[in-house]
Coordinates of N, CA and C in Angstrom, one line a residue:
M26 N -4.1 3.9 11.8 CA -2.8 4.1 11.1 C -1.8 3.1 11.5
T27 N -1.1 2.5 10.6 CA -0.1 1.5 10.8 C 1.2 2.1 11.3
T28 N 1.9 1.5 12.3 CA 3.2 1.9 12.8 C 4.2 1.2 11.9
I29 N 5.1 2.0 11.4 CA 6.2 1.5 10.5 C 7.5 1.6 11.3
D30 N 8.1 0.4 11.4 CA 9.3 0.3 12.3 C 10.6 0.7 11.5
L31 N 10.7 2.0 11.2 CA 11.9 2.5 10.5 C 12.3 3.8 11.1
P32 N 13.6 4.1 11.0 CA 14.0 5.5 11.5 C 13.4 6.6 10.7
N33 N 13.2 7.8 11.2 CA 12.8 8.9 10.5 C 13.7 9.1 9.3
G34 N 13.1 9.4 8.1 CA 13.9 9.7 6.9 C 13.1 9.5 5.7
E35 N 13.9 9.7 4.5 CA 13.3 9.5 3.2 C 13.6 8.1 2.7
Y36 N 12.6 7.5 2.1 CA 12.7 6.1 1.6 C 12.1 6.0 0.2
T37 N 12.5 5.0 -0.6 CA 11.8 4.6 -1.8 C 10.8 3.5 -1.3
A38 N 9.6 3.6 -1.6 CA 8.6 2.6 -1.2 C 8.1 1.9 -2.5
V39 N 8.0 0.6 -2.5 CA 7.5 -0.2 -3.6 C 6.3 -0.9 -3.1
V40 N 5.1 -0.6 -3.8 CA 3.9 -1.3 -3.4 C 3.9 -2.6 -4.2
D41 N 4.1 -3.7 -3.4 CA 4.2 -5.0 -3.9 C 2.9 -5.6 -4.4
S42 N 1.9 -5.4 -3.5 CA 0.5 -5.9 -3.9 C -0.5 -5.2 -3.0
I43 N -1.7 -5.3 -3.5 CA -2.9 -4.8 -2.7 C -3.9 -6.0 -2.8
E44 N -4.1 -6.6 -1.7 CA -5.1 -7.7 -1.6 C -5.9 -7.6 -0.4
D45 N -7.2 -8.0 -0.5 CA -8.1 -8.0 0.7 C -8.0 -6.6 1.4
G46 N -7.9 -5.5 0.7 CA -8.0 -4.2 1.3 C -6.7 -3.8 2.0
L47 N -5.6 -4.5 1.8 CA -4.3 -4.2 2.5 C -3.2 -4.1 1.4
A48 N -2.3 -3.1 1.6 CA -1.2 -3.0 0.7 C 0.1 -3.5 1.4
T49 N 0.8 -4.3 0.7 CA 2.1 -4.8 1.1 C 3.2 -3.8 0.5
V50 N 4.0 -3.1 1.3 CA 4.9 -2.1 0.9 C 6.3 -2.5 1.4
F51 N 7.3 -2.4 0.4 CA 8.7 -2.6 0.8 C 9.4 -1.3 0.7
F52 N 10.2 -1.0 1.7 CA 11.0 0.2 1.8 C 12.4 0.0 1.5
E53 N 13.0 0.9 0.7 CA 14.4 0.8 0.3 C 15.1 2.1 0.6
Q54 N 16.4 2.0 0.9 CA 17.2 3.2 1.1 C 18.5 2.9 0.4
D55 N 19.0 3.7 -0.4 CA 20.3 3.5 -1.2 C 20.3 2.2 -1.9
G56 N 19.1 1.8 -2.5 CA 19.0 0.6 -3.3 C 18.9 -0.7 -2.5
E57 N 18.9 -0.6 -1.2 CA 18.8 -1.8 -0.3 C 17.5 -1.8 0.4
E58 N 16.9 -3.0 0.4 CA 15.6 -3.1 1.2 C 15.9 -3.0 2.6
V59 N 15.1 -2.2 3.3 CA 15.4 -1.9 4.8 C 14.2 -2.3 5.6
G60 N 13.1 -2.7 5.0 CA 11.9 -3.1 5.8 C 10.7 -3.2 4.9
N61 N 9.6 -3.6 5.5 CA 8.3 -3.7 4.8 C 7.2 -3.7 5.9
T62 N 6.0 -3.4 5.3 CA 4.9 -3.4 6.2 C 3.6 -3.6 5.4
V63 N 2.5 -3.9 6.1 CA 1.2 -4.0 5.4 C 0.4 -2.9 6.0
I64 N -0.2 -2.0 5.1 CA -0.9 -0.9 5.5 C -2.2 -0.7 4.7
D65 N -3.1 0.1 5.2 CA -4.3 0.5 4.5 C -3.9 1.3 3.2
P66 N -4.3 0.9 2.0 CA -3.9 1.7 0.8 C -4.3 3.2 0.9
E67 N -5.3 3.5 1.7 CA -5.7 4.9 1.9 C -4.6 5.8 2.4
E68 N -3.6 5.2 3.0 CA -2.5 5.9 3.6 C -1.5 6.3 2.4
L69 N -1.8 5.8 1.2 CA -0.9 6.1 0.1 C -1.6 7.2 -0.8
P70 N -0.9 7.9 -1.6 CA -1.6 8.8 -2.5 C -2.4 8.1 -3.5
A71 N -3.5 8.7 -4.0 CA -4.5 8.0 -4.9 C -3.8 7.4 -6.1
D72 N -2.8 8.0 -6.7 CA -2.2 7.4 -7.9 C -1.1 6.4 -7.5
G73 N -1.0 6.1 -6.2 CA 0.0 5.1 -5.7 C -0.7 3.9 -5.1
Q74 N -2.0 3.7 -5.4 CA -2.8 2.7 -4.7 C -3.0 1.5 -5.6
H75 N -1.8 1.0 -6.2 CA -1.9 -0.2 -7.0 C -0.5 -0.9 -7.0
A76 N -0.5 -2.1 -7.4 CA 0.8 -2.9 -7.3 C 1.8 -2.4 -8.3
D77 N 3.1 -2.6 -7.9 CA 4.2 -2.2 -8.7 C 4.5 -0.7 -8.9
V78 N 3.9 0.1 -8.0 CA 4.1 1.5 -8.1 C 5.3 1.9 -7.1
I79 N 6.1 2.9 -7.6 CA 7.2 3.4 -6.8 C 6.8 4.8 -6.2
L80 N 7.0 4.9 -4.9 CA 6.7 6.2 -4.2 C 8.0 6.7 -3.5
K81 N 8.1 8.0 -3.4 CA 9.1 8.6 -2.5 C 8.3 9.0 -1.2
V82 N 8.8 8.4 -0.1 CA 8.0 8.6 1.2 C 9.0 9.2 2.2
E83 N 8.4 9.9 3.1 CA 9.1 10.3 4.3 C 8.4 9.7 5.5
I84 N 9.2 9.0 6.3 CA 8.7 8.4 7.5 C 9.1 9.3 8.7
C85 N 8.1 9.6 9.5 CA 8.3 10.4 10.7 C 7.5 9.8 11.9
D86 N 8.2 9.5 12.9 CA 7.6 8.9 14.1 C 6.7 7.6 13.8
G87 N 7.3 6.8 12.9 CA 6.6 5.5 12.6 C 5.4 5.5 11.7
A88 N 5.3 6.7 11.0 CA 4.2 6.8 10.1 C 4.6 7.5 8.8
I89 N 3.9 7.3 7.7 CA 4.2 7.9 6.5 C 3.7 9.4 6.6
F90 N 4.7 10.3 6.6 CA 4.4 11.7 6.8 C 4.1 12.3 5.5
S91 N 4.8 11.9 4.4 CA 4.4 12.3 3.0 C 4.8 11.2 2.1
A92 N 4.1 11.2 1.0 CA 4.3 10.2 -0.1 C 4.0 10.8 -1.4
Q93 N 4.9 10.6 -2.4 CA 4.7 11.1 -3.7 C 5.0 10.0 -4.7
Y94 N 4.0 9.9 -5.6 CA 4.1 8.9 -6.7 C 5.3 9.3 -7.7
E95 N 6.1 8.3 -8.0 CA 7.2 8.5 -8.9 C 7.0 7.8 -10.2
P96 N 6.3 8.4 -11.2 CA 5.9 7.7 -12.4 C 7.1 7.3 -13.3
D97 N 8.2 8.1 -13.3 CA 9.4 7.7 -14.1 C 10.1 6.5 -13.5
Q98 N 10.2 6.5 -12.2 CA 10.9 5.3 -11.6 C 10.0 4.1 -11.7
T99 N 8.7 4.3 -11.6 CA 7.7 3.1 -11.7 C 7.9 2.5 -13.1
E100 N 7.9 3.4 -14.2 CA 8.0 2.9 -15.5 C 9.4 2.2 -15.8
A101 N 10.5 2.8 -15.2 CA 11.8 2.3 -15.4 C 11.9 0.9 -14.8
R102 N 11.4 0.7 -13.6 CA 11.5 -0.6 -12.9 C 10.6 -1.6 -13.6
S103 N 9.5 -1.2 -14.1 CA 8.6 -2.1 -14.9 C 9.3 -2.6 -16.1
N104 N 10.0 -1.7 -16.8 CA 10.7 -2.0 -18.1 C 11.9 -3.0 -17.8
T105 N 12.6 -2.7 -16.7 CA 13.7 -3.6 -16.3 C 13.2 -5.0 -16.0
A106 N 12.1 -5.1 -15.2 CA 11.5 -6.4 -14.9 C 11.1 -7.1 -16.1
Q107 N 10.5 -6.4 -17.1 CA 10.0 -7.0 -18.3 C 11.2 -7.5 -19.1
E108 N 12.3 -6.7 -19.2 CA 13.5 -7.1 -19.9 C 14.1 -8.4 -19.3
R109 N 14.1 -8.5 -18.0 CA 14.6 -9.7 -17.3 C 13.8 -10.9 -17.7
F110 N 12.5 -10.7 -17.6 CA 11.5 -11.8 -18.0 C 11.8 -12.3 -19.4
D111 N 11.9 -11.3 -20.3 CA 12.1 -11.6 -21.7 C 13.4 -12.4 -21.9
Q112 N 14.5 -12.0 -21.2 CA 15.7 -12.7 -21.3 C 15.6 -14.2 -20.8
L113 N 14.9 -14.3 -19.7 CA 14.8 -15.7 -19.2 C 13.9 -16.6 -20.1
S114 N 12.9 -16.0 -20.7 CA 12.0 -16.8 -21.5 C 12.7 -17.2 -22.8
Q115 N 13.8 -16.5 -23.2 CA 14.5 -16.8 -24.4 C 15.7 -17.7 -24.2
R116 N 16.0 -18.1 -23.0 CA 17.2 -18.9 -22.8 C 17.1 -20.3 -23.4
P117 N 18.1 -20.8 -23.9 CA 18.0 -22.2 -24.5 C 17.8 -23.2 -23.4
P118 N 17.2 -24.3 -23.7 CA 17.0 -25.4 -22.7 C 18.4 -26.0 -22.3
S119 N 18.5 -26.4 -21.1 CA 19.7 -27.0 -20.6 C 19.7 -28.5 -21.1
D120 N 20.8 -29.2 -20.8 CA 20.9 -30.6 -21.3 C 19.8 -31.5 -20.6
N121 N 19.3 -31.1 -19.5 CA 18.3 -31.9 -18.8 C 16.9 -31.6 -19.2
E122 N 16.7 -30.5 -20.0 CA 15.4 -30.2 -20.5 C 15.2 -30.6 -22.0
S123 N 14.0 -30.9 -22.3 CA 13.7 -31.3 -23.7 C 12.9 -30.3 -24.4

């Protein structure tokens, strides 16, 4: 089990990626990133073992005590990211671009 260097409490966890059998997870509190770690995906709920998923987690004594998949937040964040990408891809070229 991975030790997570965060105070006890509730966090929003964002699974950034899962590569080579390890999940990179970023933790947020009040909309601010407060830490990250690399853990075994098995420490996450089954429906939260893929990239770009949002989880509500409780950290207790340096470990994930509970984790719950948040499908609505996952979809909303995905839609926001797609909208940003779409806006950037539609911007007109600058004077230096042809």
